[in-house]
Amino acid sequence: MKQTVKKSTWAVLLCVLALLAAVVVLENVLDPNKNIMVFAALKKGAVYALVAVSMNLLNGFTGLFSLGQAGFMLLGAYTYAILTIPAAQRDTVYYIYNGSAVNFSLPELFGGGTAGLVLGVLAALILGGCVAAAVAWLIGLPVLRLKSDYLAIATLGFGEIIRAVFQWDKLGPVTNGANALKSFPTFSSFNIQNAAGETVLRLSTFTAFLLAGICIAVIVLLINSTYGRAFKAIRDDEVAAEAMGINLSKHKRLAFVISSFFAGVGGGMFAMFANQAQAKTFTTAMTYEILLIVVIGGIGSVSGSCIAAFLYVAASEWWLRFLDAETFVGGVKVPLLRNGFRMVVFSVVIMIVVLFFRRGLMGDKELPDLFKKRRKGGAAK
Amino acid sequence: MQYAISILLSGVSLGGQYALIAIGYTMVYGILRLINFAHGDVFMVAGLMMVYLTASLPLAVSVPLVLVLTVLLGFIIERAAYKPLREAPRMSVMISAIGVSYLLQNLATYITGGLPQMYPEIPGISATVTIAGVPTKWVTVVTPVLVLVLVLALTRLIHHTKVGMAMRAVAKDFETAQLMGIKINAVISVTFIIGSFLAAVGSVLYFTNYQSIVPLSGSLPGLRAFVAAVFGGIGSIPGAVVGAFIIGLSESVIKGSSWSIFSDAFTFALLIVILVVKPTGLFGEKVTDKV
Amino acid sequence: MKKFFAMLLALAMVLSLAACGGGSGSGSGDGQTSGGSGGKTVKIGVFEPATGDSGAGGKQEMLGMQYGNKETPTVEIGGETYNVELVYADNASSADKAPTAASQLVSQDVSLVLGTYGSGCAIAGGPVFGEAGLAAIGVTCTNPGVTAGNDYYFRICFLDPFQGTVLANFAQEKFSAKKAYLLGELGNDYDQGLLNYFEQAFDGECVKDSFPANTSDFSTFLNKAVAEDCDVVFCPVSIAYSTQIVKLAASMNLDIPILGSDTLDNNKVLDAAKGSSVQLYVSTFYQEGGSPEFDEGIKAWLNEDSTAMTNNGGDDTIAAVTAMGYDAYYVALEALKAAGSTDKAAVKAALPSLTYTGVSGAIAFDEVGDAIRDTAYIKTADNAAGAWTLETVQTAK
């Protein structure tokens, strides 16, 4: 038994490495402009995969229905942005407030250059996660006592409150009020350039994958640990779990804080993807989007969430875009196609998944499980 | 003084409109234990239907037609999106509700093309009236009265008719009610029909006051109404009404103060405080968890 | 065995993604060459919101470009005639959708990009264009952050600091205002930026309020303006809110003049004020009558094309953003001509020195890429006729 566990772990690790290698190769082989959609979708997909997995940890594995994800992402994104905007750019970014109250930038504190960039970005992302986690701990104290849908609506309200606070112009010197924070290092900053400023090695998509991959791996390890088993026990039956000696409030709080930590990191990565951080982006609609990804992937499946994130992003922002354009086939206008139709089709598809494929893509299975099942089935024949 | 009266007036009329939506939430929650996220969007769709119908039909026809169509919409949503999930975990139903809300909003964006739509003037209640020196619309005066009448009628329905009794039974205990021969699905449909009807009435009042409709018009009043329902004690109709007036008034007062940017945040903060301190709300009954 | 399978699956996934991307990429490439038999095609990207809260404005802006394209569908580049094709990408007025929408345009091999209506999306999409070496011409994004620090973003409109100052001056000159009530949407950089500049330039007291997104009850705010005895109300909010506010002001017979920014220059707002006693003044880029030829042509087109009419809000009043979109289209053509090639690098190089006189005035770029403009039109709503009339032309001081 132990042997197989080890084997499959190695297999998964190998796959992930192969995937990362493939990303690097593809990004450098393909024409970056013609295929920019691939990489934009991959980057956003990676970010959403991380956020979806973090939400799944809470909703799928611990059975706590929280809708505060966008709020925690906002915390992470702002922390990341505030800590990494180069000092020289601060006056331009905070032009309304005549400069920022925070006058250092982590990449510069770490000595600038490539090492400074890597360390600074990592530190800022982790700090972003920590801020989100700390806030989660605080609001978890009262909120986690609530039952399922009350918890959902309370966390949803929390997201709205956070947004209002960050948009408050009295905090402007720190948060830049309503204005977007920008000019901080993005994924593209990780492309390696030569002295002439030409890009010699593109690593932007790789960076997104690597960061998301590490975080997801940590979550997977957590899920497979005793804590993870305790989470699942709580999800399946709170009373039974308590009877087994699991400390309910401690484990719930732990799940909430960890999930928020990774949502915060995901928020920082989202800012890196979007090239800016602005509170009005992190709306309830964003939480719903992530929730739908979790549902499509299967509540309680990490690999499901990952696959669904890529599919969702690619479908909604790329493959289905043609539905928005008025199209003429042989001189006849195709009916219905005009702006907004894409989202209608998309939401109908989501409703179909929610209603008829309730288990989503993967149910509560993981990718490796699928292969196991198939082999067992084959043996039985 | 005038200013204070104007705040009071706008708070009362907001409260009345929230109350009509909140009743829909509270009834559905009382029976299905479901936060019907799509309810606010049904309210928005009712507004849009009015815009499109009055474009070609006289008001006397289009108002009743809107009421009927909204009721139909509520009924269809329940049958299509919630009924198949009756046995599923509560989370799935709630996700389905979020899905419906997403669909309605996207559909509205598609049909209106994202342009704000102007709600038609309704003779009588659209006219301006001056109360204590403050100009306002007749609808502000009509709203609380109409809400009272509707709520009284509804309470009569619930306490003195067979359907009402069935609804109370289902809300008390879903399974036992079923065993007693109550047609659960019919009762749930009636609940949605009543909820949607009140939402449609609410939308007429609300949009007569605030005339432009965008696809997201329903989401905020919807959430506020839900908070009101929780505040009053979910499942309790008088609770929802009282809660709605409190929420409406406090929203108005905060907007009038220098903390206007936190008017939304305050509503939600209030929600969290209530949930933590007194989860049953003002009038809610104590529910004990069954193992 | 299973690790082999898993690996295969993972690789297949990545490859299929890439294949799709490659497919669409080469597909658009084919389109360009196959179109070559009847004349070559040059693509101009239109990076505008068609949905979301600035969808209405985005559509009007696109109308200008579409009309320009209809009027002049070809351009002479380096001695050859090219057909101009507009390629659209909806950024949904949302900064989180903007990078992918921008990427979509980059992948379709456009020569330059026009847009966008709102500044938030321009800031989010800007770096994508910058990285791809693609020049973008902002049409009505007035936030200073759009062009600052981005060599590839240009714009043909004036900036928020200018507009805020102009309106503050106007309020003082016309109404001798001593106290102003400022109202904007919470968290909207456009509203808050203008409020801020207005406050800075306004020599008097300001009462400032912000409302959360999706608010529809503005009666308390307007009543506050009355109670505070303010001389003017300044509300540079998006179209959806401004119709609401103006409508409300009309129904309560507000006698305080309302000042608005370019977003309020919209026929929906005009409709809301029609038949009432509201005094509405907006600062904008273009006033109908500025170029009779353009007015006539676009009105004829609007009346002919029902889709265009719907996108314009149901009547043929010309919004300033439409005129700006029209000018942006011609600036793009000029840039292509000056570049003498459809190559995006050449187009980018040609832009800084470009000058063009459009219907909204003379356009030239300064070193940041902003238009050198010192004129704003202030117009007022004629509520009896339901039309705009020119109040004054303001220049910066």
Coordinates of N, CA, C and O in Angstrom, one line a residue, chain C residues 223-333:
Chain C
N223 N -31.1 66.0 -1.5 CA -31.7 66.7 -0.4 C -30.6 67.3 0.5 O -30.8 68.4 1.0
K224 N -29.5 66.6 0.6 CA -28.4 67.1 1.4 C -27.8 68.4 0.7 O -27.5 69.4 1.4
A225 N -27.7 68.3 -0.6 CA -27.2 69.5 -1.3 C -28.1 70.7 -1.1 O -27.7 71.8 -0.9
V226 N -29.4 70.4 -1.0 CA -30.4 71.5 -0.7 C -30.2 72.0 0.7 O -30.1 73.2 1.0
A227 N -30.1 71.0 1.6 CA -30.0 71.4 3.0 C -28.8 72.2 3.3 O -28.7 73.0 4.2
E228 N -27.7 71.8 2.6 CA -26.4 72.4 2.9 C -26.3 73.8 2.2 O -25.3 74.5 2.2
D229 N -27.4 74.1 1.4 CA -27.4 75.4 0.7 C -26.3 75.5 -0.3 O -25.6 76.5 -0.4
C230 N -26.0 74.5 -1.1 CA -25.0 74.5 -2.1 C -25.4 75.3 -3.3 O -26.6 75.3 -3.6
D231 N -24.4 75.9 -4.0 CA -24.7 76.6 -5.2 C -24.7 75.8 -6.4 O -25.4 76.1 -7.4
V232 N -23.9 74.8 -6.4 CA -23.9 73.9 -7.6 C -23.7 72.4 -7.1 O -23.2 72.2 -6.0
V233 N -24.2 71.5 -7.9 CA -24.0 70.1 -7.7 C -23.1 69.6 -8.8 O -23.3 69.9 -10.0
F234 N -22.0 68.9 -8.4 CA -21.1 68.4 -9.4 C -21.1 66.9 -9.3 O -20.7 66.3 -8.3
C235 N -21.6 66.2 -10.4 CA -21.6 64.8 -10.3 C -21.1 64.1 -11.5 O -21.9 63.8 -12.4
P236 N -19.8 63.9 -11.6 CA -19.2 63.3 -12.8 C -19.4 61.8 -12.8 O -18.4 61.1 -12.6
V237 N -20.6 61.3 -12.8 CA -20.8 59.8 -12.6 C -21.1 59.2 -14.0 O -21.4 59.8 -15.0
S238 N -21.1 57.8 -14.0 CA -21.4 57.1 -15.2 C -22.8 57.3 -15.7 O -23.7 57.7 -14.9
I239 N -23.1 56.9 -16.9 CA -24.4 57.2 -17.5 C -25.6 56.7 -16.7 O -26.5 57.3 -16.5
A240 N -25.4 55.4 -16.2 CA -26.5 54.8 -15.5 C -26.9 55.6 -14.3 O -28.1 55.8 -14.0
Y241 N -25.9 56.1 -13.5 CA -26.2 56.9 -12.3 C -26.7 58.3 -12.7 O -27.5 58.9 -12.0
S242 N -26.1 58.9 -13.8 CA -26.4 60.3 -14.1 C -27.9 60.4 -14.5 O -28.6 61.3 -14.2
T243 N -28.4 59.4 -15.3 CA -29.8 59.4 -15.7 C -30.6 59.4 -14.4 O -31.6 60.2 -14.3
Q244 N -30.3 58.6 -13.5 CA -31.0 58.4 -12.3 C -31.0 59.8 -11.5 O -32.1 60.2 -11.1
I245 N -29.9 60.4 -11.4 CA -29.7 61.6 -10.6 C -30.5 62.8 -11.3 O -31.3 63.5 -10.6
V246 N -30.3 62.9 -12.6 CA -31.0 64.0 -13.3 C -32.5 63.8 -13.3 O -33.3 64.7 -13.0
K247 N -33.0 62.5 -13.4 CA -34.4 62.2 -13.4 C -35.0 62.6 -12.0 O -36.0 63.2 -11.9
L248 N -34.2 62.3 -11.0 CA -34.7 62.6 -9.7 C -34.7 64.1 -9.4 O -35.7 64.7 -8.9
A249 N -33.7 64.8 -9.9 CA -33.6 66.2 -9.8 C -34.8 66.9 -10.5 O -35.4 67.8 -10.0
A250 N -35.2 66.3 -11.6 CA -36.3 66.8 -12.4 C -37.6 66.6 -11.6 O -38.4 67.5 -11.5
S251 N -37.7 65.5 -11.0 CA -39.0 65.2 -10.3 C -39.1 66.1 -9.0 O -40.2 66.4 -8.5
M252 N -38.0 66.4 -8.4 CA -38.1 67.2 -7.2 C -37.9 68.7 -7.5 O -37.7 69.5 -6.5
N253 N -37.9 69.1 -8.7 CA -37.7 70.5 -9.1 C -36.5 71.1 -8.5 O -36.6 72.2 -7.9
L254 N -35.4 70.5 -8.6 CA -34.2 71.0 -8.0 C -33.8 72.3 -8.6 O -33.7 72.4 -9.9
D255 N -33.6 73.3 -7.9 CA -33.2 74.6 -8.5 C -31.7 74.9 -8.5 O -31.2 75.9 -8.8
I256 N -30.9 73.9 -8.0 CA -29.5 74.0 -8.0 C -29.0 73.5 -9.3 O -29.4 72.4 -9.7
P257 N -28.1 74.3 -10.0 CA -27.6 73.7 -11.3 C -26.7 72.5 -11.1 O -26.0 72.4 -10.1
I258 N -26.9 71.5 -12.0 CA -26.1 70.3 -11.9 C -24.9 70.4 -13.0 O -25.2 70.7 -14.2
L259 N -23.7 70.2 -12.5 CA -22.6 70.2 -13.5 C -22.2 68.7 -13.7 O -22.1 68.0 -12.7
G260 N -21.8 68.4 -14.9 CA -21.4 67.0 -15.2 C -20.2 67.0 -16.1 O -19.8 68.1 -16.7
S261 N -19.6 65.9 -16.2 CA -18.4 65.8 -17.0 C -18.8 65.1 -18.3 O -20.0 65.1 -18.6
D262 N -17.8 64.7 -19.1 CA -18.1 64.2 -20.4 C -19.1 63.0 -20.4 O -19.8 62.7 -21.4
T263 N -19.1 62.2 -19.3 CA -20.0 61.0 -19.3 C -21.5 61.5 -19.4 O -22.3 60.7 -19.9
L264 N -21.8 62.6 -18.9 CA -23.2 63.1 -18.9 C -23.6 63.6 -20.2 O -24.8 63.8 -20.4
D265 N -22.7 63.7 -21.1 CA -23.0 64.1 -22.5 C -23.6 63.0 -23.2 O -22.9 62.3 -24.0
N266 N -24.9 62.6 -22.9 CA -25.4 61.4 -23.5 C -26.9 61.7 -23.6 O -27.5 62.4 -22.8
N267 N -27.5 61.1 -24.7 CA -28.9 61.4 -24.9 C -29.9 60.8 -23.9 O -31.0 61.3 -23.7
K268 N -29.4 59.8 -23.2 CA -30.2 59.2 -22.1 C -30.4 60.3 -21.0 O -31.4 60.4 -20.4
V269 N -29.3 61.0 -20.7 CA -29.3 62.0 -19.7 C -30.2 63.2 -20.1 O -31.0 63.7 -19.4
L270 N -30.1 63.5 -21.4 CA -30.9 64.6 -22.0 C -32.3 64.2 -21.9 O -33.2 65.1 -21.5
D271 N -32.7 63.0 -22.2 CA -34.0 62.5 -22.1 C -34.6 62.7 -20.6 O -35.7 63.1 -20.5
A272 N -33.7 62.4 -19.7 CA -34.1 62.4 -18.3 C -34.5 63.9 -17.9 O -35.3 64.1 -17.1
A273 N -33.8 64.8 -18.5 CA -34.0 66.2 -18.1 C -35.1 66.8 -18.9 O -35.6 67.9 -18.5
K274 N -35.5 66.2 -20.0 CA -36.5 66.8 -20.9 C -37.8 67.2 -20.2 O -38.3 66.4 -19.4
G275 N -38.2 68.4 -20.5 CA -39.5 68.8 -20.0 C -39.5 69.2 -18.5 O -40.5 69.4 -17.9
S276 N -38.3 69.3 -17.9 CA -38.3 69.7 -16.5 C -37.6 71.0 -16.4 O -37.2 71.6 -17.3
S277 N -37.3 71.4 -15.1 CA -36.7 72.7 -14.9 C -35.2 72.5 -14.5 O -34.7 73.4 -13.9
V278 N -34.7 71.3 -14.6 CA -33.3 71.1 -14.2 C -32.4 71.9 -15.0 O -32.5 72.0 -16.3
Q279 N -31.4 72.5 -14.4 CA -30.3 73.2 -15.1 C -29.1 72.3 -15.2 O -28.5 72.0 -14.1
L280 N -28.9 71.8 -16.4 CA -27.8 70.8 -16.5 C -26.7 71.3 -17.4 O -27.0 71.8 -18.5
Y281 N -25.5 71.3 -16.9 CA -24.3 71.7 -17.7 C -23.3 70.6 -17.8 O -23.0 70.1 -16.7
V282 N -22.8 70.3 -18.9 CA -21.8 69.3 -19.0 C -20.6 69.8 -19.8 O -20.7 70.7 -20.7
S283 N -19.4 69.4 -19.4 CA -18.2 69.7 -20.2 C -18.0 68.5 -21.1 O -18.2 67.4 -20.7
T284 N -17.6 68.8 -22.3 CA -17.4 67.7 -23.3 C -16.4 68.0 -24.4 O -15.8 69.1 -24.4
F285 N -16.2 67.1 -25.3 CA -15.2 67.2 -26.3 C -15.7 67.8 -27.6 O -15.0 68.3 -28.4
Y286 N -17.0 67.7 -27.8 CA -17.5 68.1 -29.1 C -18.9 68.7 -28.9 O -19.7 68.2 -28.1
Q287 N -19.3 69.7 -29.7 CA -20.6 70.2 -29.6 C -21.2 70.0 -31.0 O -20.6 70.4 -32.0
E288 N -22.4 69.5 -31.1 CA -23.1 69.3 -32.3 C -23.2 70.6 -33.1 O -23.5 71.7 -32.5
G289 N -22.9 70.6 -34.3 CA -22.8 71.8 -35.1 C -21.3 72.2 -35.3 O -21.0 73.1 -36.1
G290 N -20.4 71.6 -34.6 CA -19.0 71.8 -34.7 C -18.5 71.5 -36.2 O -17.7 72.2 -36.7
S291 N -19.1 70.5 -36.7 CA -18.8 70.1 -38.1 C -20.1 69.7 -38.7 O -20.5 68.5 -38.6
P292 N -20.8 70.6 -39.4 CA -22.1 70.3 -39.9 C -22.1 69.0 -40.9 O -23.0 68.2 -40.9
E293 N -21.0 68.9 -41.6 CA -20.9 67.8 -42.5 C -20.9 66.5 -41.8 O -21.7 65.6 -42.2
F294 N -20.1 66.4 -40.7 CA -20.1 65.2 -39.9 C -21.4 64.9 -39.3 O -22.0 63.8 -39.3
D295 N -22.1 66.0 -38.7 CA -23.3 65.8 -38.1 C -24.4 65.2 -39.1 O -25.1 64.3 -38.7
E296 N -24.4 65.8 -40.2 CA -25.4 65.4 -41.2 C -25.2 64.0 -41.6 O -26.1 63.2 -41.6
G297 N -23.9 63.7 -41.9 CA -23.6 62.3 -42.4 C -24.0 61.3 -41.4 O -24.6 60.3 -41.7
I298 N -23.5 61.5 -40.1 CA -23.8 60.4 -39.1 C -25.2 60.3 -38.8 O -25.7 59.2 -38.5
K299 N -25.9 61.4 -38.8 CA -27.4 61.4 -38.5 C -28.1 60.5 -39.6 O -29.0 59.7 -39.3
A300 N -27.7 60.8 -40.8 CA -28.3 60.0 -41.9 C -28.0 58.5 -41.7 O -28.9 57.7 -41.9
W301 N -26.8 58.2 -41.3 CA -26.5 56.8 -41.1 C -27.2 56.2 -40.0 O -27.7 55.1 -40.0
L302 N -27.3 57.0 -38.9 CA -28.0 56.5 -37.7 C -29.5 56.2 -38.0 O -30.1 55.2 -37.6
N303 N -30.1 57.1 -38.8 CA -31.5 56.9 -39.1 C -31.7 55.7 -40.1 O -32.8 55.2 -40.2
E304 N -30.7 55.4 -40.8 CA -30.8 54.3 -41.8 C -30.6 52.9 -41.1 O -31.2 52.0 -41.4
D305 N -29.6 52.9 -40.2 CA -29.2 51.7 -39.6 C -29.8 51.5 -38.2 O -29.5 52.2 -37.2
S306 N -30.7 50.6 -38.1 CA -31.5 50.5 -36.8 C -30.6 50.0 -35.7 O -30.8 50.4 -34.5
T307 N -29.6 49.1 -35.9 CA -28.8 48.7 -34.9 C -28.0 49.8 -34.3 O -27.8 50.0 -33.1
A308 N -27.4 50.6 -35.2 CA -26.6 51.8 -34.8 C -27.5 52.7 -34.0 O -27.0 53.3 -33.0
M309 N -28.7 52.9 -34.4 CA -29.7 53.8 -33.7 C -29.9 53.3 -32.3 O -29.8 54.0 -31.3
T310 N -30.1 52.0 -32.1 CA -30.3 51.4 -30.8 C -29.1 51.6 -29.9 O -29.1 52.0 -28.8
N311 N -27.9 51.4 -30.5 CA -26.7 51.5 -29.8 C -26.4 53.0 -29.4 O -25.8 53.3 -28.4
N312 N -27.0 53.9 -30.1 CA -26.9 55.3 -29.8 C -27.9 55.7 -28.7 O -28.0 56.9 -28.3
G313 N -28.8 54.8 -28.3 CA -29.7 55.1 -27.3 C -31.1 55.5 -27.8 O -31.9 56.0 -27.1
G314 N -31.3 55.2 -29.1 CA -32.7 55.3 -29.6 C -33.0 56.6 -30.4 O -34.1 56.7 -30.9
D315 N -32.1 57.6 -30.4 CA -32.3 58.7 -31.2 C -31.0 59.2 -31.9 O -30.0 58.5 -31.8
D316 N -31.1 60.3 -32.6 CA -29.9 60.6 -33.4 C -29.1 61.8 -32.8 O -28.4 62.5 -33.5
T317 N -29.2 62.0 -31.5 CA -28.4 63.1 -30.9 C -26.9 62.5 -30.9 O -26.7 61.4 -30.5
I318 N -26.0 63.4 -31.3 CA -24.6 62.9 -31.4 C -23.9 63.1 -30.1 O -23.8 64.2 -29.6
A319 N -23.4 62.0 -29.5 CA -22.7 62.1 -28.3 C -21.2 62.5 -28.6 O -20.7 62.2 -29.7
A320 N -20.6 63.3 -27.7 CA -19.3 63.7 -27.9 C -18.3 62.5 -28.1 O -17.4 62.5 -28.9
V321 N -18.6 61.4 -27.4 CA -17.7 60.3 -27.5 C -17.8 59.7 -28.9 O -16.8 59.1 -29.4
T322 N -18.9 59.8 -29.6 CA -19.0 59.4 -31.0 C -18.1 60.2 -31.8 O -17.3 59.6 -32.7
A323 N -18.1 61.5 -31.6 CA -17.2 62.3 -32.4 C -15.8 62.0 -32.1 O -14.9 62.0 -33.0
M324 N -15.5 61.7 -30.9 CA -14.1 61.3 -30.5 C -13.7 60.0 -31.2 O -12.6 59.8 -31.6
G325 N -14.6 59.0 -31.2 CA -14.4 57.8 -31.8 C -14.1 58.0 -33.3 O -13.2 57.4 -33.9
Y326 N -14.8 58.9 -33.9 CA -14.7 59.2 -35.3 C -13.3 59.8 -35.6 O -12.6 59.4 -36.5
D327 N -12.9 60.8 -34.7 CA -11.6 61.4 -34.8 C -10.5 60.3 -34.6 O -9.5 60.3 -35.3
A328 N -10.7 59.5 -33.7 CA -9.7 58.5 -33.4 C -9.5 57.6 -34.6 O -8.3 57.2 -34.9
Y329 N -10.5 57.3 -35.3 CA -10.4 56.4 -36.5 C -9.6 57.1 -37.5 O -8.7 56.5 -38.1
Y330 N -9.8 58.4 -37.7 CA -9.0 59.1 -38.7 C -7.6 59.3 -38.3 O -6.7 59.3 -39.1
V331 N -7.4 59.5 -37.0 CA -6.0 59.6 -36.5 C -5.3 58.3 -36.8 O -4.1 58.3 -37.2
A332 N -6.0 57.2 -36.6 CA -5.4 55.9 -36.9 C -5.0 55.8 -38.4 O -3.9 55.3 -38.7
L333 N -5.9 56.3 -39.2 CA -5.6 56.2 -40.7 C -4.4 57.1 -41.0 O -3.5 56.7 -41.8

